[in-house]
GROMACS .gro file of C-alpha atoms in nm:
model
  416
    1MET     CA    1  -0.052   0.017  -0.002
    2ILE     CA    2   0.321   0.227   0.005
    3LYS     CA    3   0.497   0.186  -0.214
    4TRP     CA    4   0.139   0.279  -0.468
    5GLY     CA    5   0.140   0.529  -0.263
    6LEU     CA    6   0.461   0.671  -0.311
    7VAL     CA    7   0.406   0.583  -0.671
    8LEU     CA    8   0.133   0.772  -0.711
    9ALA     CA    9   0.321   1.053  -0.539
   10LEU     CA   10   0.561   1.029  -0.821
   11ILE     CA   11   0.263   1.059  -1.037
   12MET     CA   12   0.148   1.356  -0.884
   13MET     CA   13   0.503   1.530  -0.914
   14ILE     CA   14   0.559   1.491  -1.253
   15THR     CA   15   0.198   1.525  -1.402
   16GLY     CA   16   0.225   1.838  -1.173
   17THR     CA   17   0.522   1.975  -1.326
   18ILE     CA   18   0.434   1.880  -1.706
   19ASN     CA   19   0.140   2.139  -1.638
   20THR     CA   20   0.337   2.411  -1.532
   21ILE     CA   21   0.574   2.327  -1.789
   22SER     CA   22   0.252   2.281  -2.092
   23ALA     CA   23   0.097   2.639  -2.037
   24LYS     CA   24   0.407   2.761  -2.042
   25PHE     CA   25   0.586   2.649  -2.349
   26ALA     CA   26   0.211   2.679  -2.521
   27ASP     CA   27   0.269   3.120  -2.489
   28VAL     CA   28   0.573   3.074  -2.590
   29SER     CA   29   0.572   2.889  -2.908
   30ALA     CA   30   0.456   3.066  -3.242
   31SER     CA   31   0.207   2.948  -3.529
   32TYR     CA   32   0.019   3.131  -3.732
   33GLY     CA   33  -0.408   3.091  -3.718
   34ALA     CA   34  -0.726   3.268  -3.821
   35ASP     CA   35  -0.535   3.574  -4.026
   36LYS     CA   36  -0.391   3.298  -4.292
   37CYS     CA   37  -0.055   3.433  -4.326
   38GLU     CA   38   0.164   3.157  -4.330
   39SER     CA   39   0.495   3.273  -4.312
   40PHE     CA   40   0.394   3.510  -3.996
   41ARG     CA   41   0.499   3.345  -3.698
   42ARG     CA   42   0.348   3.537  -3.385
   43THR     CA   43   0.336   3.423  -2.977
   44PHE     CA   44   0.095   3.202  -2.844
   45TYR     CA   45  -0.149   3.473  -2.628
   46HIS     CA   46  -0.499   3.317  -2.557
   47PRO     CA   47  -0.499   3.235  -2.150
   48PHE     CA   48  -0.839   3.222  -2.143
   49PHE     CA   49  -0.877   2.968  -2.424
   50GLN     CA   50  -0.590   2.824  -2.254
   51ALA     CA   51  -0.879   2.785  -1.950
   52ILE     CA   52  -1.078   2.588  -2.212
   53LEU     CA   53  -0.862   2.385  -2.264
   54MET     CA   54  -0.766   2.313  -1.844
   55PHE     CA   55  -1.090   2.245  -1.784
   56ILE     CA   56  -1.124   1.979  -2.053
   57GLY     CA   57  -0.956   1.819  -1.853
   58GLU     CA   58  -1.111   1.879  -1.501
   59SER     CA   59  -1.402   1.735  -1.647
   60GLY     CA   60  -1.278   1.416  -1.702
   61CYS     CA   61  -1.255   1.356  -1.314
   62LEU     CA   62  -1.573   1.345  -1.293
   63VAL     CA   63  -1.565   1.037  -1.565
   64VAL     CA   64  -1.345   0.878  -1.316
   65TYR     CA   65  -1.546   0.934  -1.075
   66HIS     CA   66  -1.852   0.710  -1.206
   67LEU     CA   67  -1.568   0.456  -1.322
   68THR     CA   68  -1.510   0.437  -0.938
   69VAL     CA   69  -1.855   0.371  -0.834
   70VAL     CA   70  -1.941   0.088  -1.100
   71VAL     CA   71  -1.624  -0.042  -1.004
   72ALA     CA   72  -1.750  -0.056  -0.598
   73LYS     CA   73  -2.032  -0.147  -0.774
   74ARG     CA   74  -1.882  -0.459  -0.926
   75LYS     CA   75  -1.701  -0.608  -0.678
   76GLY     CA   76  -1.996  -0.553  -0.465
   77GLU     CA   77  -1.837  -0.279  -0.205
   78GLU     CA   78  -2.054   0.060  -0.093
   79PRO     CA   79  -1.927   0.338  -0.402
   80GLN     CA   80  -1.832   0.695  -0.256
   81VAL     CA   81  -2.092   0.859  -0.323
   82ALA     CA   82  -2.192   1.257  -0.208
   83GLY     CA   83  -2.494   1.256   0.159
   84GLU     CA   84  -2.821   1.340   0.080
   85GLY     CA   85  -2.928   1.687  -0.060
   86PHE     CA   86  -2.627   1.728  -0.213
   87LYS     CA   87  -2.650   1.918  -0.582
   88PRO     CA   88  -2.443   1.936  -0.887
   89TYR     CA   89  -2.492   2.327  -0.905
   90PHE     CA   90  -2.373   2.408  -0.555
   91LEU     CA   91  -2.027   2.363  -0.692
   92LEU     CA   92  -2.099   2.664  -0.953
   93VAL     CA   93  -1.957   2.980  -0.776
   94PRO     CA   94  -1.610   2.727  -0.646
   95ALA     CA   95  -1.621   2.661  -1.055
   96LEU     CA   96  -1.642   3.034  -1.158
   97CYS     CA   97  -1.395   3.080  -0.856
   98ASP     CA   98  -1.219   2.828  -1.032
   99LEU     CA   99  -1.229   3.032  -1.376
  100THR     CA  100  -1.166   3.359  -1.275
  101ALA     CA  101  -0.802   3.293  -1.057
  102THR     CA  102  -0.724   2.969  -1.373
  103SER     CA  103  -0.729   3.306  -1.611
  104MET     CA  104  -0.562   3.484  -1.448
  105LEU     CA  105  -0.269   3.303  -1.357
  106TYR     CA  106  -0.271   3.160  -1.727
  107LEU     CA  107  -0.267   3.552  -1.806
  108GLY     CA  108   0.009   3.587  -1.601
  109LEU     CA  109   0.223   3.265  -1.610
  110SER     CA  110   0.267   3.480  -2.040
  111LEU     CA  111   0.366   3.712  -1.836
  112THR     CA  112   0.660   3.629  -1.617
  113TYR     CA  113   0.873   3.340  -1.564
  114ALA     CA  114   0.744   2.958  -1.478
  115SER     CA  115   0.900   2.927  -1.134
  116VAL     CA  116   0.803   3.272  -1.038
  117ALA     CA  117   0.434   3.155  -1.103
  118GLN     CA  118   0.468   2.850  -0.942
  119MET     CA  119   0.659   2.974  -0.618
  120MET     CA  120   0.375   3.316  -0.606
  121ARG     CA  121   0.137   3.050  -0.581
  122GLY     CA  122   0.282   2.994  -0.242
  123ALA     CA  123   0.038   3.268  -0.119
  124VAL     CA  124  -0.301   3.105  -0.131
  125ILE     CA  125  -0.273   2.991   0.201
  126ILE     CA  126  -0.192   3.311   0.357
  127PHE     CA  127  -0.526   3.425   0.165
  128THR     CA  128  -0.708   3.039   0.303
  129GLY     CA  129  -0.527   3.126   0.613
  130LEU     CA  130  -0.751   3.407   0.690
  131LEU     CA  131  -1.049   3.391   0.485
  132ALA     CA  132  -1.076   3.036   0.736
  133ARG     CA  133  -1.043   3.315   1.024
  134VAL     CA  134  -1.325   3.564   0.875
  135ALA     CA  135  -1.517   3.323   0.749
  136LEU     CA  136  -1.523   3.001   0.944
  137LYS     CA  137  -1.429   3.187   1.270
  138GLN     CA  138  -1.102   2.849   1.254
  139ARG     CA  139  -0.821   3.008   1.559
  140PHE     CA  140  -0.491   3.076   1.469
  141GLU     CA  141  -0.204   2.899   1.642
  142ARG     CA  142   0.077   3.005   1.683
  143HIS     CA  143   0.270   2.789   1.452
  144ASN     CA  144   0.029   2.896   1.166
  145VAL     CA  145   0.134   3.267   1.278
  146LEU     CA  146   0.449   3.226   1.236
  147GLY     CA  147   0.441   3.014   0.904
  148MET     CA  148   0.248   3.284   0.716
  149PHE     CA  149   0.464   3.532   0.865
  150ILE     CA  150   0.788   3.334   0.648
  151ILE     CA  151   0.533   3.286   0.367
  152VAL     CA  152   0.521   3.697   0.290
  153ILE     CA  153   0.884   3.765   0.407
  154GLY     CA  154   0.975   3.482   0.087
  155LEU     CA  155   0.672   3.621  -0.142
  156ILE     CA  156   0.895   3.981  -0.110
  157TYR     CA  157   1.190   3.830  -0.220
  158VAL     CA  158   1.104   3.664  -0.473
  159GLY     CA  159   0.894   4.022  -0.580
  160LEU     CA  160   1.244   4.172  -0.499
  161SER     CA  161   1.423   3.946  -0.755
  162GLN     CA  162   1.194   4.085  -1.035
  163THR     CA  163   1.166   4.442  -1.002
  164LEU     CA  164   1.538   4.518  -0.839
  165HIS     CA  165   1.839   4.593  -1.092
  166PHE     CA  166   2.138   4.353  -1.008
  167PRO     CA  167   2.502   4.389  -1.198
  168GLY     CA  168   2.502   4.183  -1.504
  169ASP     CA  169   2.163   4.262  -1.583
  170SER     CA  170   2.170   4.414  -1.996
  171ALA     CA  171   1.955   4.604  -2.229
  172ALA     CA  172   2.104   4.227  -2.394
  173ALA     CA  173   1.970   4.052  -2.141
  174ALA     CA  174   1.645   4.210  -2.107
  175ALA     CA  175   1.632   4.194  -2.494
  176GLY     CA  176   1.666   3.823  -2.520
  177ASN     CA  177   1.488   3.714  -2.229
  178LYS     CA  178   1.122   3.740  -2.386
  179ASP     CA  179   0.939   3.523  -2.315
  180ALA     CA  180   0.841   3.705  -1.953
  181ARG     CA  181   0.749   4.057  -2.061
  182SER     CA  182   0.640   4.189  -1.788
  183PRO     CA  183   0.763   3.982  -1.523
  184MET     CA  184   0.571   4.260  -1.202
  185ILE     CA  185   0.238   4.265  -1.373
  186GLY     CA  186   0.188   3.881  -1.430
  187SER     CA  187   0.349   3.819  -1.069
  188VAL     CA  188   0.075   4.072  -0.961
  189LEU     CA  189  -0.191   3.890  -1.155
  190ILE     CA  190  -0.129   3.570  -0.939
  191LEU     CA  191  -0.117   3.659  -0.618
  192ALA     CA  192  -0.465   3.806  -0.762
  193ALA     CA  193  -0.542   3.448  -0.852
  194GLN     CA  194  -0.448   3.300  -0.511
  195LEU     CA  195  -0.704   3.518  -0.316
  196ILE     CA  196  -0.992   3.380  -0.573
  197VAL     CA  197  -0.890   3.047  -0.500
  198ALA     CA  198  -0.877   3.100  -0.157
  199ILE     CA  199  -1.253   3.225  -0.211
  200GLN     CA  200  -1.243   2.905  -0.419
  201MET     CA  201  -1.162   2.667  -0.116
  202ILE     CA  202  -1.311   2.812   0.170
  203THR     CA  203  -1.670   2.766  -0.069
  204GLU     CA  204  -1.523   2.386  -0.153
  205GLN     CA  205  -1.504   2.328   0.243
  206LYS     CA  206  -1.804   2.435   0.323
  207TYR     CA  207  -2.008   2.180   0.083
  208ILE     CA  208  -1.758   1.859   0.113
  209SER     CA  209  -1.814   1.931   0.467
  210GLN     CA  210  -2.145   1.969   0.460
  211TYR     CA  211  -2.194   1.710   0.257
  212ASP     CA  212  -2.007   1.469   0.235
  213VAL     CA  213  -1.881   1.484  -0.120
  214PRO     CA  214  -1.588   1.265  -0.270
  215ALA     CA  215  -1.298   1.493  -0.366
  216LEU     CA  216  -1.307   1.361  -0.771
  217GLN     CA  217  -1.666   1.440  -0.807
  218VAL     CA  218  -1.609   1.783  -0.657
  219VAL     CA  219  -1.286   1.800  -0.928
  220GLY     CA  220  -1.536   1.663  -1.188
  221TRP     CA  221  -1.866   1.932  -1.153
  222GLU     CA  222  -1.628   2.232  -1.135
  223GLY     CA  223  -1.449   2.164  -1.446
  224THR     CA  224  -1.810   2.067  -1.650
  225TRP     CA  225  -1.923   2.410  -1.479
  226GLY     CA  226  -1.605   2.617  -1.540
  227LEU     CA  227  -1.565   2.469  -1.933
  228ILE     CA  228  -1.994   2.575  -2.018
  229SER     CA  229  -1.855   2.909  -1.849
  230SER     CA  230  -1.492   2.919  -2.016
  231LEU     CA  231  -1.690   2.901  -2.334
  232LEU     CA  232  -1.989   3.099  -2.263
  233LEU     CA  233  -1.673   3.379  -2.119
  234ASN     CA  234  -1.474   3.327  -2.465
  235LEU     CA  235  -1.745   3.443  -2.665
  236ILE     CA  236  -1.843   3.736  -2.483
  237PHE     CA  237  -1.425   3.871  -2.499
  238TYR     CA  238  -1.479   3.784  -2.854
  239TYR     CA  239  -1.696   4.102  -2.900
  240ILE     CA  240  -1.488   4.318  -2.620
  241PRO     CA  241  -1.153   4.481  -2.837
  242GLN     CA  242  -0.768   4.373  -2.729
  243PHE     CA  243  -0.515   4.589  -2.530
  244PRO     CA  244  -0.368   4.878  -2.848
  245GLN     CA  245  -0.069   4.757  -2.656
  246GLN     CA  246  -0.050   4.428  -2.687
  247ILE     CA  247  -0.172   4.391  -3.096
  248SER     CA  248   0.112   4.702  -3.168
  249SER     CA  249   0.359   4.420  -2.992
  250VAL     CA  250   0.245   4.154  -3.234
  251ILE     CA  251   0.221   4.410  -3.573
  252SER     CA  252   0.662   4.573  -3.448
  253ASP     CA  253   0.743   4.157  -3.505
  254PHE     CA  254   0.540   4.147  -3.783
  255ASN     CA  255   0.701   4.487  -3.959
  256GLN     CA  256   1.080   4.348  -3.837
  257ASP     CA  257   0.971   4.005  -3.937
  258ALA     CA  258   1.222   3.996  -4.261
  259SER     CA  259   1.112   3.648  -4.321
  260VAL     CA  260   0.747   3.761  -4.392
  261ASN     CA  261   0.601   3.680  -4.780
  262MET     CA  262   0.489   4.025  -4.831
  263SER     CA  263   0.331   3.925  -5.182
  264ASP     CA  264   0.084   3.725  -4.977
  265PRO     CA  265  -0.232   3.894  -4.981
  266TYR     CA  266  -0.325   3.772  -4.643
  267CYS     CA  267   0.039   3.863  -4.499
  268ASN     CA  268  -0.036   4.272  -4.396
  269GLU     CA  269  -0.110   4.482  -4.107
  270SER     CA  270  -0.504   4.504  -4.175
  271ASN     CA  271  -0.535   4.227  -4.161
  272ILE     CA  272  -0.350   4.092  -3.881
  273LYS     CA  273  -0.481   4.390  -3.695
  274ASP     CA  274  -0.857   4.248  -3.732
  275VAL     CA  275  -0.747   3.938  -3.563
  276LEU     CA  276  -0.655   4.029  -3.283
  277ASN     CA  277  -0.859   4.268  -3.194
  278HIS     CA  278  -1.056   4.077  -2.995
  279LEU     CA  279  -0.953   4.011  -2.580
  280GLU     CA  280  -0.962   3.639  -2.743
  281ASN     CA  281  -1.046   3.509  -3.037
  282PRO     CA  282  -1.074   3.141  -2.952
  283ILE     CA  283  -1.128   3.040  -3.346
  284ASP     CA  284  -0.766   3.234  -3.343
  285GLY     CA  285  -0.586   2.955  -3.103
  286LEU     CA  286  -0.814   2.697  -3.182
  287LEU     CA  287  -0.625   2.751  -3.561
  288GLN     CA  288  -0.269   2.814  -3.404
  289VAL     CA  289  -0.295   2.515  -3.187
  290ILE     CA  290  -0.382   2.287  -3.522
  291HIS     CA  291  -0.067   2.439  -3.785
  292SER     CA  292   0.147   2.414  -3.482
  293LYS     CA  293   0.249   2.071  -3.380
  294GLN     CA  294   0.412   2.253  -3.031
  295LEU     CA  295   0.090   2.393  -2.959
  296ILE     CA  296  -0.044   2.085  -2.998
  297LEU     CA  297   0.143   1.901  -2.737
  298ALA     CA  298   0.136   2.132  -2.530
  299SER     CA  299  -0.230   2.163  -2.523
  300VAL     CA  300  -0.248   1.820  -2.495
  301GLY     CA  301   0.023   1.798  -2.224
  302LEU     CA  302  -0.232   2.014  -2.083
  303ILE     CA  303  -0.528   1.847  -2.046
  304LEU     CA  304  -0.419   1.502  -1.965
  305SER     CA  305  -0.204   1.635  -1.644
  306ILE     CA  306  -0.437   1.880  -1.560
  307ALA     CA  307  -0.686   1.541  -1.547
  308VAL     CA  308  -0.422   1.337  -1.428
  309PHE     CA  309  -0.284   1.523  -1.166
  310ASN     CA  310  -0.626   1.642  -0.999
  311TRP     CA  311  -0.692   1.203  -1.003
  312SER     CA  312  -0.310   1.150  -0.861
  313GLY     CA  313  -0.380   1.424  -0.550
  314VAL     CA  314  -0.714   1.256  -0.426
  315SER     CA  315  -0.518   0.918  -0.450
  316VAL     CA  316  -0.212   1.085  -0.240
  317THR     CA  317  -0.396   1.176   0.002
  318THR     CA  318  -0.624   0.844   0.008
  319TYR     CA  319  -0.288   0.603   0.054
  320LEU     CA  320  -0.056   0.869   0.268
  321ASN     CA  321  -0.225   1.159   0.360
  322ALA     CA  322  -0.287   1.511   0.301
  323THR     CA  323   0.004   1.704   0.442
  324THR     CA  324   0.187   1.474   0.160
  325ARG     CA  325   0.041   1.617  -0.112
  326MET     CA  326   0.096   1.977   0.013
  327ILE     CA  327   0.483   1.891   0.023
  328ILE     CA  328   0.466   1.717  -0.332
  329ASP     CA  329   0.251   2.055  -0.496
  330SER     CA  330   0.526   2.253  -0.323
  331LEU     CA  331   0.841   2.062  -0.451
  332ARG     CA  332   0.734   2.081  -0.803
  333THR     CA  333   0.882   2.416  -0.795
  334ILE     CA  334   1.219   2.281  -0.812
  335LEU     CA  335   1.154   2.080  -1.151
  336VAL     CA  336   0.979   2.414  -1.268
  337TRP     CA  337   1.313   2.592  -1.215
  338GLY     CA  338   1.541   2.334  -1.323
  339PHE     CA  339   1.370   2.355  -1.661
  340GLY     CA  340   1.297   2.670  -1.749
  341LEU     CA  341   1.690   2.727  -1.635
  342CYS     CA  342   1.788   2.408  -1.885
  343VAL     CA  343   1.579   2.555  -2.150
  344GLY     CA  344   1.668   2.937  -2.110
  345TRP     CA  345   1.342   3.007  -1.937
  346GLU     CA  346   1.480   3.177  -1.677
  347ASN     CA  347   1.687   3.512  -1.610
  348THR     CA  348   2.052   3.387  -1.529
  349ASN     CA  349   2.197   3.671  -1.341
  350PRO     CA  350   2.383   3.458  -1.025
  351ARG     CA  351   2.213   3.720  -0.752
  352ARG     CA  352   1.854   3.731  -0.862
  353ILE     CA  353   1.825   3.351  -0.909
  354GLY     CA  354   1.982   3.460  -0.541
  355TYR     CA  355   1.690   3.597  -0.436
  356GLU     CA  356   1.467   3.387  -0.560
  357LEU     CA  357   1.651   3.050  -0.432
  358ALA     CA  358   1.602   3.259  -0.084
  359GLY     CA  359   1.288   3.295  -0.155
  360PHE     CA  360   1.179   2.926  -0.244
  361VAL     CA  361   1.352   2.848   0.126
  362LEU     CA  362   1.153   3.077   0.304
  363LEU     CA  363   0.787   3.001   0.118
  364LEU     CA  364   0.907   2.628   0.162
  365MET     CA  365   0.955   2.676   0.532
  366GLY     CA  366   0.649   2.872   0.612
  367THR     CA  367   0.462   2.645   0.479
  368PHE     CA  368   0.586   2.335   0.601
  369ILE     CA  369   0.553   2.563   0.968
  370TYR     CA  370   0.219   2.655   0.914
  371LYS     CA  371   0.112   2.260   0.836
  372ASP     CA  372   0.288   2.226   1.173
  373ILE     CA  373   0.561   1.964   1.016
  374ILE     CA  374   0.864   2.125   1.107
  375ILE     CA  375   0.837   2.298   1.476
  376ALA     CA  376   0.522   1.989   1.677
  377PRO     CA  377   0.739   1.745   1.523
  378ALA     CA  378   1.068   1.853   1.685
  379LEU     CA  379   0.961   1.970   1.960
  380LEU     CA  380   0.747   1.641   2.002
  381LYS     CA  381   1.102   1.414   1.904
  382VAL     CA  382   1.352   1.658   2.195
  383GLU     CA  383   1.052   1.560   2.446
  384GLN     CA  384   1.034   1.176   2.403
  385TRP     CA  385   1.384   1.164   2.372
  386TRP     CA  386   1.441   1.344   2.713
  387LEU     CA  387   1.147   1.185   2.896
  388THR     CA  388   1.232   0.839   2.766
  389ARG     CA  389   1.545   0.806   2.905
  390GLY     CA  390   1.655   0.582   3.208
  391ARG     CA  391   1.875   0.617   3.472
  392ASP     CA  392   2.102   0.356   3.267
  393GLY     CA  393   2.121   0.592   2.952
  394HIS     CA  394   1.885   0.405   2.759
  395GLU     CA  395   1.608   0.513   2.618
  396THR     CA  396   1.277   0.322   2.763
  397LEU     CA  397   0.888   0.353   2.672
  398ILE     CA  398   0.629   0.578   2.783
  399ASN     CA  399   0.391   0.465   2.990
  400PRO     CA  400   0.096   0.619   2.871
  401GLU     CA  401  -0.138   0.533   3.168
  402ASP     CA  402   0.091   0.698   3.401
  403GLY     CA  403  -0.093   1.065   3.400
  404SER     CA  404   0.126   1.245   3.299
  405ALA     CA  405   0.032   1.504   3.060
  406SER     CA  406   0.306   1.621   2.883
  407LEU     CA  407   0.372   1.851   2.576
  408GLY     CA  408   0.444   1.528   2.372
  409THR     CA  409   0.072   1.428   2.426
  410SER     CA  410  -0.069   1.813   2.411
  411ILE     CA  411   0.099   1.816   2.008
  412GLN     CA  412  -0.027   1.414   1.947
  413ALA     CA  413  -0.388   1.520   2.013
  414ARG     CA  414  -0.365   1.875   1.792
  415ARG     CA  415  -0.211   1.663   1.522
  416GLN     CA  416  -0.495   1.380   1.563
   0.00000   0.00000   0.00000
């Protein structure tokens, strides 16, 4: 059982990493779309269309859930179902939160580094904790406050790595790294997305605890509602003009691209502007994917990875525990970061990397402290070592019935 749990943990880490890398890989890929100008390959910029792909993957979890119910019935076992009174539309609000947060996340990811985007997601602990305190009246323990404080310091370090000018930065290096066009704006968008995620988690907790809804069913229904909502949202965004800065950036690339076949009637500024002048053009996004093997690979990777990631995450919680799931989700930042450095997605200035590394360590430490993984277990081990020392210097077992109320006893009671 433990071995299978470790296999699931490995699957979760790999698919979680693939999910972030696939989204960023799409953002740095280029193709032609509805403009039909085959000689001009423009960067894929469709954050709201990417949300559709993600919700396709999430909605697939509902199919997996129903398969588990069928398998359980064939084995003569009682399937895990939601409590009486649960209605799928209860999850519409968290689905809308998921849609908003996902769209902001992909928009931010297109503007900043993949590793920074992954690190900034650690802010969800702060927002969730504060909302739980206000909405659910949950008390803060000392380790919660300390963990949140350290996480804030870590986020500041990550933010400074994007805003400070370090010796060694040059215009050439900045121009060469066009995969992160506006890191600071991207980071702010991702931070704002985490606030929406926190609202989603608090809302989910209400319904899951009240109706005991299986996690896969929650993810599946949220994916289904999110898919419907994102399709409607893309339709609305099609009739809203695009930001002029985004259009100007693409037109500038078009005019500077010497490989453009200007004799092609489709290759002109007017035609390209018509295609781009939509806040989201899902038709253009779909055609860009179809016309690029890289984008097909990134899109399939995004859909499959989000589905398997959610399934494996739920399974890890079942076979191991929720704490292990949280640790894996934090550690995959290292894989995203390492991949980004290898393929040139990250700024390689040593001092900037140092700030990012310090921020990551603080975020990881703050998360562990907030989740009570570091301080309480350490105190418990020290106390057990001290209390189990016999007169001869050998360790002995504590008798739980000796009437002593130790710190370790209180810690164990609180953690169960």
